[in-house]
Tab-separated table of N, CA, C and O in Angstrom:
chain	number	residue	atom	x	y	z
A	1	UNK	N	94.547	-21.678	-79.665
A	1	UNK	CA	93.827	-20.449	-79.490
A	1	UNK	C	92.886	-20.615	-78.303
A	1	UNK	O	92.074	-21.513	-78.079
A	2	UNK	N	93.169	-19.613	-77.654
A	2	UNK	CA	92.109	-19.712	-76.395
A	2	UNK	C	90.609	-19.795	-76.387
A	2	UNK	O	90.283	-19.991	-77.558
A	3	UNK	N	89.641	-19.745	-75.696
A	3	UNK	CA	87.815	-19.658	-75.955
A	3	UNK	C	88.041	-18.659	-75.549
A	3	UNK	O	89.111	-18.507	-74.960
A	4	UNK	N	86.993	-17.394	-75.714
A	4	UNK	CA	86.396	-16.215	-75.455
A	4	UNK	C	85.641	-16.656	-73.878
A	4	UNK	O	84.819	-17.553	-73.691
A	5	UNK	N	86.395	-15.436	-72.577
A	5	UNK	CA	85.348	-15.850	-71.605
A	5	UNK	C	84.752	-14.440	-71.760
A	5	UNK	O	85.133	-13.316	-72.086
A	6	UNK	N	83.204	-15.289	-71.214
A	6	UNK	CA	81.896	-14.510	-71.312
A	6	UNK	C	81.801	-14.104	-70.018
A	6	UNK	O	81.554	-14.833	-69.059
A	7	UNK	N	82.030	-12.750	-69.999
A	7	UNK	CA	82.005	-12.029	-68.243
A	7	UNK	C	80.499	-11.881	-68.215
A	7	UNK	O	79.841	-11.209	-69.009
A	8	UNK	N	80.027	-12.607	-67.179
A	8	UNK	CA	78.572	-12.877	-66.549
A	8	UNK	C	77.890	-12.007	-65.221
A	8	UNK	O	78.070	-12.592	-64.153
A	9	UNK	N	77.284	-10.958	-65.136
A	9	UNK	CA	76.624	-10.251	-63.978
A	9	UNK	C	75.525	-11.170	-63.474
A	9	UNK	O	74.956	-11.882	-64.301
A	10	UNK	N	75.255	-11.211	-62.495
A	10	UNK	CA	74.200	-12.674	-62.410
A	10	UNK	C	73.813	-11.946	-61.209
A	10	UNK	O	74.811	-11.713	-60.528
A	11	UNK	N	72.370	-11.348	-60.519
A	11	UNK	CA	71.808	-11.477	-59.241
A	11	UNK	C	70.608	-11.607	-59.048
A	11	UNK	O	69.670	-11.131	-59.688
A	12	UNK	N	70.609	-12.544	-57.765
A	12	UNK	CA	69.286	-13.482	-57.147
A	12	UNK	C	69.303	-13.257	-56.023
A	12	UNK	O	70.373	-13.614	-55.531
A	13	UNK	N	68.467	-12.719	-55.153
A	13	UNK	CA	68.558	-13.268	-53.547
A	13	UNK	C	68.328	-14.085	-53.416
A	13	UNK	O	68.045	-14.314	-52.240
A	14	UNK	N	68.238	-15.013	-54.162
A	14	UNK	CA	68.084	-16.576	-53.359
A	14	UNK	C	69.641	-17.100	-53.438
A	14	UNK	O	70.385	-17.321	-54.393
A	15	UNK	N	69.832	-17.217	-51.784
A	15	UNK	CA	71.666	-18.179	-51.819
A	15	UNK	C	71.203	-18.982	-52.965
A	15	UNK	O	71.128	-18.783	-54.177
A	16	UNK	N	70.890	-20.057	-52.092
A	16	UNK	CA	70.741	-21.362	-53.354
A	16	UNK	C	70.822	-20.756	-55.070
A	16	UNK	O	71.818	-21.056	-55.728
A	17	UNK	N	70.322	-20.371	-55.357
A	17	UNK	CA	70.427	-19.696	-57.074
A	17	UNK	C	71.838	-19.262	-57.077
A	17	UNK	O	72.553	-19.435	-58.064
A	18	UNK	N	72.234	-18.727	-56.037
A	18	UNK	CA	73.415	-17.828	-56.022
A	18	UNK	C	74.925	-19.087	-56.141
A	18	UNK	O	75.981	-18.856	-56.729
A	19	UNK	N	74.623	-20.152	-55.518
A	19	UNK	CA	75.299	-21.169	-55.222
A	19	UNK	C	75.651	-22.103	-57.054
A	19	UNK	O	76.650	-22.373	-57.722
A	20	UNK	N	74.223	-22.284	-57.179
A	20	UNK	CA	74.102	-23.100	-58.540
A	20	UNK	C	74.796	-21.880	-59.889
A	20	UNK	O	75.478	-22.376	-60.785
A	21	UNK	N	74.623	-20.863	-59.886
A	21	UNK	CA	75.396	-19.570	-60.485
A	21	UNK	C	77.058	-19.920	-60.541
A	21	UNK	O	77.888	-19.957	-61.449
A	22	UNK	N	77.091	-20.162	-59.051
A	22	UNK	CA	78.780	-20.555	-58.907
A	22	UNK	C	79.228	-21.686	-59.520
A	22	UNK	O	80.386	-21.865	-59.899
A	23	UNK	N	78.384	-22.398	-59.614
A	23	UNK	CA	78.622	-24.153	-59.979
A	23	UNK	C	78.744	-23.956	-61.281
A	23	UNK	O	79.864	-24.048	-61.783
A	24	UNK	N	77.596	-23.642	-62.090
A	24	UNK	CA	77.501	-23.641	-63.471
A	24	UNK	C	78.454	-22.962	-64.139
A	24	UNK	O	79.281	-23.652	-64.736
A	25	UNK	N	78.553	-21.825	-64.193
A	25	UNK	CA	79.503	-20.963	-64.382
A	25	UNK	C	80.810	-20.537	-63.661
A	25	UNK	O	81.241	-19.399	-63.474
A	26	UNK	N	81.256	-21.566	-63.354
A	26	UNK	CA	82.541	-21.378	-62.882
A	26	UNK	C	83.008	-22.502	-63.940
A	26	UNK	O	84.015	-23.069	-63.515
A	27	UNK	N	82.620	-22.949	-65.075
A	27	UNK	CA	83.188	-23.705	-66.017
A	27	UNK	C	83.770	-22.632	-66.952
A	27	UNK	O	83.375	-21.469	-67.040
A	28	UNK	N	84.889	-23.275	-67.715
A	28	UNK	CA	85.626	-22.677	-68.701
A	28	UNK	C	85.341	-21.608	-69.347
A	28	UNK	O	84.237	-21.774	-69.867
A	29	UNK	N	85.641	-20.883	-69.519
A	29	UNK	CA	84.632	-19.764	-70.496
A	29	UNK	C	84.312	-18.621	-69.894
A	29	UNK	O	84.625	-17.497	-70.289
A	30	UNK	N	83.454	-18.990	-68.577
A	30	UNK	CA	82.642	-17.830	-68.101
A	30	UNK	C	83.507	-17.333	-66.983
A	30	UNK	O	84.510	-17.756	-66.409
A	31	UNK	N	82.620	-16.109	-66.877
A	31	UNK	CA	83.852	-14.603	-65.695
A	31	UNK	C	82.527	-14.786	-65.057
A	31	UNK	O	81.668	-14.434	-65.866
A	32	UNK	N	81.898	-15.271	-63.719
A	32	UNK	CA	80.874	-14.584	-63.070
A	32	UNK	C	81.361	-13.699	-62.054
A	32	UNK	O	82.360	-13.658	-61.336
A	33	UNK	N	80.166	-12.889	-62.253
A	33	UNK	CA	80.016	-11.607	-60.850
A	33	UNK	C	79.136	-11.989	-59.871
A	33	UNK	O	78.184	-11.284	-60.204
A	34	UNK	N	78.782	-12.554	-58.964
A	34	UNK	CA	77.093	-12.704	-58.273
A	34	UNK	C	76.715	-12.134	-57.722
A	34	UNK	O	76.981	-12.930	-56.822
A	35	UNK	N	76.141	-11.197	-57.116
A	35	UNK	CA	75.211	-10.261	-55.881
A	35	UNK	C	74.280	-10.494	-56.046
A	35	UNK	O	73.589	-10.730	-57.036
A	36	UNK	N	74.101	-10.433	-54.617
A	36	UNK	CA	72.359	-11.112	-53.387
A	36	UNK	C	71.302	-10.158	-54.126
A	36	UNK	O	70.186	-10.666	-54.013
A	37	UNK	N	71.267	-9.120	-54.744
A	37	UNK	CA	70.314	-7.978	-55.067
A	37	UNK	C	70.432	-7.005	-55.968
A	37	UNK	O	71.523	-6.869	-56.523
A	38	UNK	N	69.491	-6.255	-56.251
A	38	UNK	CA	69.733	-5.054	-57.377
A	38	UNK	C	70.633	-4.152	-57.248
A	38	UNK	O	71.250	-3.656	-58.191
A	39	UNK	N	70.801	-3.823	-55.865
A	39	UNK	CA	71.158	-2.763	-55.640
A	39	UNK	C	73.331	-3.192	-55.910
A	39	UNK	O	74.168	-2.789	-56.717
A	40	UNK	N	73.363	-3.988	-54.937
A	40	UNK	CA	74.964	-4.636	-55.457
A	40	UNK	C	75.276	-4.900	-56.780
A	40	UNK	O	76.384	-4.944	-57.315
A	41	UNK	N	73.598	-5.157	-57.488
A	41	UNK	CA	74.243	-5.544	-59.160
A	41	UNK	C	74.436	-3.843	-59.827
A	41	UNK	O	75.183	-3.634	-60.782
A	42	UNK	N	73.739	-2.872	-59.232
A	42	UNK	CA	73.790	-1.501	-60.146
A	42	UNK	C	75.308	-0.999	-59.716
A	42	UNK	O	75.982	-0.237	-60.408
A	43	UNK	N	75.821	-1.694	-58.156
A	43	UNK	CA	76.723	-0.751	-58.110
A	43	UNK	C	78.117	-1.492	-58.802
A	43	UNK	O	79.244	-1.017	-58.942
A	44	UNK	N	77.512	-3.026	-59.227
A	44	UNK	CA	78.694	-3.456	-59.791
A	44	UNK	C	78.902	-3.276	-61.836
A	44	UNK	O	79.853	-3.573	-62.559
A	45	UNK	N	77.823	-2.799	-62.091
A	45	UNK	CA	77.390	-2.428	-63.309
A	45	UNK	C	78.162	-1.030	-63.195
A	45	UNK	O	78.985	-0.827	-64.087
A	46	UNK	N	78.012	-0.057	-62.237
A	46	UNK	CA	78.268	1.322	-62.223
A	46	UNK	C	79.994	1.338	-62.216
A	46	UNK	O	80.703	2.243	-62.656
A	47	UNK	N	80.341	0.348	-61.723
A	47	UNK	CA	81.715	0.612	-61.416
A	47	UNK	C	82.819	0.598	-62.335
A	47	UNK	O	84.029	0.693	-62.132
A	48	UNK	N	82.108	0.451	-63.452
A	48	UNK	CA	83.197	0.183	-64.913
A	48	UNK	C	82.882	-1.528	-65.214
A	48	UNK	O	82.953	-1.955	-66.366
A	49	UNK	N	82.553	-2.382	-64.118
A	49	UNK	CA	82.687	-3.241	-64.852
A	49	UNK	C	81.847	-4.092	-65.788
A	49	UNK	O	80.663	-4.418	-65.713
A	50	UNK	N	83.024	-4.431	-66.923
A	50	UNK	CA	82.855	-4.575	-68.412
A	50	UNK	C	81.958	-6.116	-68.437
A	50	UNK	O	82.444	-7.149	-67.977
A	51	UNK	N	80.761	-6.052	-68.979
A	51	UNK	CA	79.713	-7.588	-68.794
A	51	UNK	C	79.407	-7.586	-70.367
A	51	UNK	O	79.295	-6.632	-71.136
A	52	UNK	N	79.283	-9.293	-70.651
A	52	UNK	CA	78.709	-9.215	-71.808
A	52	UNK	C	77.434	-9.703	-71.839
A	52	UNK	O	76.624	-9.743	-72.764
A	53	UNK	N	77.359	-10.099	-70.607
A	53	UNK	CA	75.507	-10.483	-70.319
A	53	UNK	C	74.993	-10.364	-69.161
A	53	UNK	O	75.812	-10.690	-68.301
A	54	UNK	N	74.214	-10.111	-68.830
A	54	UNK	CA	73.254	-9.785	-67.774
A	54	UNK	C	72.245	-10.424	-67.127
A	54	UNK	O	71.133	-10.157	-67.584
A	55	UNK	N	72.270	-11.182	-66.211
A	55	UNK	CA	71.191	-12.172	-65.876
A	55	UNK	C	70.717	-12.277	-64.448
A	55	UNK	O	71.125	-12.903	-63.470
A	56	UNK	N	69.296	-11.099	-64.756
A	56	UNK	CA	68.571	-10.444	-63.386
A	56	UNK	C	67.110	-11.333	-62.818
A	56	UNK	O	66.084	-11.460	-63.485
A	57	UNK	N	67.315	-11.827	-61.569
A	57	UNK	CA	66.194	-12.558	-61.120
A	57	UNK	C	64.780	-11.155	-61.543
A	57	UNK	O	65.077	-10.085	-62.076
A	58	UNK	N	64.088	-11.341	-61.354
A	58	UNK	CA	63.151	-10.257	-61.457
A	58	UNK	C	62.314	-9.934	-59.929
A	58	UNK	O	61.952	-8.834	-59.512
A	59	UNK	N	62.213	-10.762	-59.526
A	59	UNK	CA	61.466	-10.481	-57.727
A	59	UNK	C	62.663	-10.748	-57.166
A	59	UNK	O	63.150	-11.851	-56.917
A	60	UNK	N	63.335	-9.117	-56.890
A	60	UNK	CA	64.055	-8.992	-55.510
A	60	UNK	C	63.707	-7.732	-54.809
A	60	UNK	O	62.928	-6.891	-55.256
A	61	UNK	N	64.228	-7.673	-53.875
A	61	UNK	CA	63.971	-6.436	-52.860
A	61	UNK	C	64.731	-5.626	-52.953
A	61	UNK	O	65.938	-5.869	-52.955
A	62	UNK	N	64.063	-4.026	-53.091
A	62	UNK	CA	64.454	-2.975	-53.679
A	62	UNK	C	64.965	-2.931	-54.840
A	62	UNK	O	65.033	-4.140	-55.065
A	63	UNK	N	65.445	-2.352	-55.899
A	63	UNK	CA	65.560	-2.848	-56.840
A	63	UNK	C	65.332	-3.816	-57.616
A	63	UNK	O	66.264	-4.620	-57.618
A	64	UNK	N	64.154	-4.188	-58.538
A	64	UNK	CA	64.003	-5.729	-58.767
A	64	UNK	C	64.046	-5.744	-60.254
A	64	UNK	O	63.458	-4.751	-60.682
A	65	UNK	N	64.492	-6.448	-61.141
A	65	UNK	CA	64.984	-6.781	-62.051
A	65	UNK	C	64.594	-6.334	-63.113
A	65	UNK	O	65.394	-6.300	-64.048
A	66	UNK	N	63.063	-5.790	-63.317
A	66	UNK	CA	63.066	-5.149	-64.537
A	66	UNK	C	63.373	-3.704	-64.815
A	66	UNK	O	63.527	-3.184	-65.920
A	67	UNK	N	63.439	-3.102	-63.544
A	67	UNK	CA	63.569	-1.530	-63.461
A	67	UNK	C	65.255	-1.512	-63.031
A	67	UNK	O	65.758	-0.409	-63.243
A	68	UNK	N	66.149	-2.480	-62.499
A	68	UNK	CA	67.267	-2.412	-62.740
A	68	UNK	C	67.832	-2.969	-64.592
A	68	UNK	O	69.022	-2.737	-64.808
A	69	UNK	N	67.385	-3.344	-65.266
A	69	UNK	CA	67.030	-3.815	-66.709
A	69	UNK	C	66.599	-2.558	-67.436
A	69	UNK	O	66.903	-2.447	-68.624
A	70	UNK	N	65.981	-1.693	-66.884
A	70	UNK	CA	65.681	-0.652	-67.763
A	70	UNK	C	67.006	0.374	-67.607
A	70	UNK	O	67.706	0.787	-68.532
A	71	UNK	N	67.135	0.633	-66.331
A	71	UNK	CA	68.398	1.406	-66.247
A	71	UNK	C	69.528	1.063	-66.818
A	71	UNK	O	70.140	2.002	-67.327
A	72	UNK	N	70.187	-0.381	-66.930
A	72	UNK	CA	71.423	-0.648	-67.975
A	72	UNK	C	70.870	-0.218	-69.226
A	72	UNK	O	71.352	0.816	-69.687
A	73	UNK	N	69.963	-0.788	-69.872
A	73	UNK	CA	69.253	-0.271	-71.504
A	73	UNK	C	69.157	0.962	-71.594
A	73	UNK	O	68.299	1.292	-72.413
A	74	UNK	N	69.764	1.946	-71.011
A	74	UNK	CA	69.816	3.476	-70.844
A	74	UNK	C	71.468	3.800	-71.312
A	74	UNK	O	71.925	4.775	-71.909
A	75	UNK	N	72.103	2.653	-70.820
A	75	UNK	CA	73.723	2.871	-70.572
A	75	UNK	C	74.355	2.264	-71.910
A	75	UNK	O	75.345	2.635	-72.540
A	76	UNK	N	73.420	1.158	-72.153
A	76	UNK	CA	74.024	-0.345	-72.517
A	76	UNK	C	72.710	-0.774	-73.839
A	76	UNK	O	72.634	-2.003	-73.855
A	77	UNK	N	71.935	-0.288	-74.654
A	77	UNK	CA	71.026	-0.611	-75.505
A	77	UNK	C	71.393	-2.004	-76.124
A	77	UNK	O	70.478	-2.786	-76.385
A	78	UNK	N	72.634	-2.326	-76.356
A	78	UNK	CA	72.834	-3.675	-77.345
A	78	UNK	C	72.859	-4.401	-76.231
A	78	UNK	O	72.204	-5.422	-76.438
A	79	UNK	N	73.449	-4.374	-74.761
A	79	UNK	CA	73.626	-5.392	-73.908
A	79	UNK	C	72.660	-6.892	-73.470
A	79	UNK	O	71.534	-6.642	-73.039
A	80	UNK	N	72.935	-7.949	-73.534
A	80	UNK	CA	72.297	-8.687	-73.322
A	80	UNK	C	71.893	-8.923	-72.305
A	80	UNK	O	72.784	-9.535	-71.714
A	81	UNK	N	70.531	-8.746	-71.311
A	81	UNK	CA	69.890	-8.961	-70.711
A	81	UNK	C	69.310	-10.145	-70.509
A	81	UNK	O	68.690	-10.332	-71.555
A	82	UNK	N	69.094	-11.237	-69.674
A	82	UNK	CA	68.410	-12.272	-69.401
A	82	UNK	C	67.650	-11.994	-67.977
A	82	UNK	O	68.404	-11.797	-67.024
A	83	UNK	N	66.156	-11.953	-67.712
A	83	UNK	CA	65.448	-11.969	-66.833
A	83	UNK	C	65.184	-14.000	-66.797
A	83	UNK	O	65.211	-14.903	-67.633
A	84	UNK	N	64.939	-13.878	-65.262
A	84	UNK	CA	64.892	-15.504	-64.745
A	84	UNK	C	63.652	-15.037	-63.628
A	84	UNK	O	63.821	-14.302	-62.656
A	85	UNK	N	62.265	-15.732	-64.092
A	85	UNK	CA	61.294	-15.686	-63.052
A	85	UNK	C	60.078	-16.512	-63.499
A	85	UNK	O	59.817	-16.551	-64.702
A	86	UNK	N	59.492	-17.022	-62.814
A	86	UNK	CA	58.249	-17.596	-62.523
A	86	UNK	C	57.119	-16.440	-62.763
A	86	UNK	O	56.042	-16.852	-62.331
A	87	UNK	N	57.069	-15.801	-63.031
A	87	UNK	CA	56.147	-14.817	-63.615
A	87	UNK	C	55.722	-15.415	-65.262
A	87	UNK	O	56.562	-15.812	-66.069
A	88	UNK	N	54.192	-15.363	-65.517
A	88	UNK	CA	53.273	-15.271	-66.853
A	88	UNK	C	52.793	-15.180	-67.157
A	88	UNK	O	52.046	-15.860	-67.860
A	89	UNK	N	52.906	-13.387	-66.581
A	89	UNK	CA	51.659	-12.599	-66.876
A	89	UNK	C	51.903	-11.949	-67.800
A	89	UNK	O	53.092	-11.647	-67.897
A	90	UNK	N	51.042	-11.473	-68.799
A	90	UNK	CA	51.218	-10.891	-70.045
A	90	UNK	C	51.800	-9.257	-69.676
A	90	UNK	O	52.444	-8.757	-70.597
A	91	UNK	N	51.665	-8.566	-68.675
A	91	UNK	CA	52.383	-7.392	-68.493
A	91	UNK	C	53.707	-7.513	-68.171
A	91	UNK	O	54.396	-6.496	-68.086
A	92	UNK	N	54.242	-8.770	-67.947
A	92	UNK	CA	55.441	-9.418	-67.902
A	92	UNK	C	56.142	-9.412	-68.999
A	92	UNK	O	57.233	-8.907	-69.266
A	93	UNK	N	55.351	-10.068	-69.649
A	93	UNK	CA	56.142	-10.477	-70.914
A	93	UNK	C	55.988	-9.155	-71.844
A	93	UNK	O	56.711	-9.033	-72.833
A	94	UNK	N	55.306	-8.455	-71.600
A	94	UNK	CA	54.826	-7.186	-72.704
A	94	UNK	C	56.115	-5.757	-72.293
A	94	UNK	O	56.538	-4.955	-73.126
A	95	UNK	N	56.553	-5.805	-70.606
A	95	UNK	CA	57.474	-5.170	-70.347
A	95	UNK	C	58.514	-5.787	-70.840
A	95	UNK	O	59.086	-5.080	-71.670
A	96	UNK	N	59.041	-6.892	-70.667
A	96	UNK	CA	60.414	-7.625	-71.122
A	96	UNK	C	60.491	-7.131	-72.551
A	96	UNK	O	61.378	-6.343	-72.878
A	97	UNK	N	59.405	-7.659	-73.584
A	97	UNK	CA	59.686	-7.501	-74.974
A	97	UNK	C	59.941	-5.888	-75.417
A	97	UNK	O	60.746	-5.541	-76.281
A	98	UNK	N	59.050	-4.954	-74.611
A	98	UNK	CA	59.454	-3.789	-75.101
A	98	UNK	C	61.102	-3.188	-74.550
A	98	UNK	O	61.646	-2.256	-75.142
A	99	UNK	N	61.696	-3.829	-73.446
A	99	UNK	CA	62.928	-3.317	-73.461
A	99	UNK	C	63.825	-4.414	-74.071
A	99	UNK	O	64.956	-4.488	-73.591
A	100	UNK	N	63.459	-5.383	-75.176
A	100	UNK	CA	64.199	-6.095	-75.708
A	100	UNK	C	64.938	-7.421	-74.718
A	100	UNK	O	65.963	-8.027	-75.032
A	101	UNK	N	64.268	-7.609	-73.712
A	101	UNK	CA	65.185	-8.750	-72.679
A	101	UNK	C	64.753	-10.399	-73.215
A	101	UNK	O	64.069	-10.702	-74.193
A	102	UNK	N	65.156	-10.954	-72.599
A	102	UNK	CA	65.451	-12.439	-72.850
A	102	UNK	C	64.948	-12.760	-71.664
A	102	UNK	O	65.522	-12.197	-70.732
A	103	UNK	N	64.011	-13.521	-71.352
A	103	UNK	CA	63.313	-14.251	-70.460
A	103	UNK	C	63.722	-16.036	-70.427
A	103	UNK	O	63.443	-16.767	-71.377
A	104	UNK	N	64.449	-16.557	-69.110
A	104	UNK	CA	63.876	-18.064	-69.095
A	104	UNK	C	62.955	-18.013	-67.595
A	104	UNK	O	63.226	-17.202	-66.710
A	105	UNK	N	62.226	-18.667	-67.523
A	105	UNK	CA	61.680	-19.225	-66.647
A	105	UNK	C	62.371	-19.784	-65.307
A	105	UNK	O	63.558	-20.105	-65.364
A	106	UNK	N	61.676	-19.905	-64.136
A	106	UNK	CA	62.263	-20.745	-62.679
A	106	UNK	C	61.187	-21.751	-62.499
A	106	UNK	O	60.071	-21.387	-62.126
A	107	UNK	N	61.483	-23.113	-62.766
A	107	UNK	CA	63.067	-23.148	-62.089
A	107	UNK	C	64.070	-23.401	-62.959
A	107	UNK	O	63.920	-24.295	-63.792
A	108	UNK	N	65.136	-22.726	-62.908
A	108	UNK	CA	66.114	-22.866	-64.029
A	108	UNK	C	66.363	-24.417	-64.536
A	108	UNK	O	66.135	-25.440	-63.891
A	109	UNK	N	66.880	-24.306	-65.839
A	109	UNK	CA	67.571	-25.758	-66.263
A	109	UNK	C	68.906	-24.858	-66.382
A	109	UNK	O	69.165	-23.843	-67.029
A	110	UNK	N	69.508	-25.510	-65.650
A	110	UNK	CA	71.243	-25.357	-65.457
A	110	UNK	C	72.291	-25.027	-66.833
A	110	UNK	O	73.151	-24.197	-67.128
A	111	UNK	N	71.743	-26.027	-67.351
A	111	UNK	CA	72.594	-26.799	-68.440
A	111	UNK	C	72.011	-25.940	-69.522
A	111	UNK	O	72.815	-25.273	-70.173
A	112	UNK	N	70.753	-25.856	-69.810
A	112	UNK	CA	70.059	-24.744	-71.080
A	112	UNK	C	71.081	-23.091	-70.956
A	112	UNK	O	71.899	-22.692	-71.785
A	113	UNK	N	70.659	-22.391	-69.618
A	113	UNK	CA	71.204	-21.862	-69.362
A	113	UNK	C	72.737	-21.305	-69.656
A	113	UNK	O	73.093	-20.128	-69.719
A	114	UNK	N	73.465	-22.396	-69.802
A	114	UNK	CA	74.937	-22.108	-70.062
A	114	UNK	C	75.055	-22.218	-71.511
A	114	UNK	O	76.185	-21.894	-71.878
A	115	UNK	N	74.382	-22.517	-72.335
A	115	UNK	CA	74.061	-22.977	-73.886
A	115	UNK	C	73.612	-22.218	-74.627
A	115	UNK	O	73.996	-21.982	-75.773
A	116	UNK	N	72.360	-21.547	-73.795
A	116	UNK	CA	71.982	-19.916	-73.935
A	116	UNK	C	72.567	-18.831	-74.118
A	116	UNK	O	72.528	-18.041	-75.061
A	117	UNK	N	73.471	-18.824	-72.548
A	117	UNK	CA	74.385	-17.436	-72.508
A	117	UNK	C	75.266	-17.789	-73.736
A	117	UNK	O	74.945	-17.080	-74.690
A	118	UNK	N	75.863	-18.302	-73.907
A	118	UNK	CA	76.937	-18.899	-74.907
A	118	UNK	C	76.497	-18.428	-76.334
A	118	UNK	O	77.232	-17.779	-77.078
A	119	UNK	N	75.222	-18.821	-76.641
A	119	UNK	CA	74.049	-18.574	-78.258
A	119	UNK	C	73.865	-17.244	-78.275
A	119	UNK	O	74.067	-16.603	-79.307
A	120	UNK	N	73.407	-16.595	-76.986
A	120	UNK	CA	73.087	-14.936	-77.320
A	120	UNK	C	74.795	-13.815	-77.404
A	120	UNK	O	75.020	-12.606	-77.476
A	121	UNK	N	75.402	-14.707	-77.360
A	121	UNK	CA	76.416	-13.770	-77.265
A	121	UNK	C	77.209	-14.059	-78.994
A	121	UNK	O	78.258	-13.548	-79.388
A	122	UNK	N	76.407	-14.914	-79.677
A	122	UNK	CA	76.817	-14.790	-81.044
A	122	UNK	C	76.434	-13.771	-81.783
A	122	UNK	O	76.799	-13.686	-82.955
């Protein structure tokens, strides 16, 4: 019997993030999507395609991760959301919790990460 792959939306403007995205998740299992920004992740969200998780840097340009996060939770209420930022400020965390998102921290642990996506999708 085959594993279930977990189709992954993933965007960072940072190459580097964008690079380690490819690395990690290009293991067994996972479908990634990557775009540099919000705006490539709404239009790849808009286009039909089917994600079972969501994992938005939060500081990018134009579009930045929690207000592209609010707009899927409009489309998508059960969808799993993961925000990734160095932000800890309590209006941070007080926006995340009220639209239900999943926060890890930067700088990522790689390996948590893939263990994570894997756990929230039970």
């Amino acid at each position: 019997m085959s594993e279930r792959v977990c189709r992954v939306l993933a965007a960072d403007d940072d190459p580097t993030m964008g690079l380690m995205f490819g690395v990690v998740l290009s293991a067994p299992g996972f479908a990634l999507r990557y775009v540099p920004d919000g705006e490539a992740a709404l239009a790849a969200y808009g286009t039909g395609g089917s994600f079972d998780i969501v994992v938005l840097d939060v500081e990018m340009p134009g579009i930045d991760g929690l207000r592209l996060a609010e707009t899927i939770r409009r489309c998508e209420p059960e969808l799993p959301i993961v925000l990734l930022s160095g932000r800890e400020d309590a209006a941070f965390f007080d926006a995340a919790s009220r639209l239900g998102l999943r926060h890890l921290s930067k700088p990522v642990d790689w390996t948590a990460l893939a263990v994570r996506l894997r756990a929230w999708l039970v």
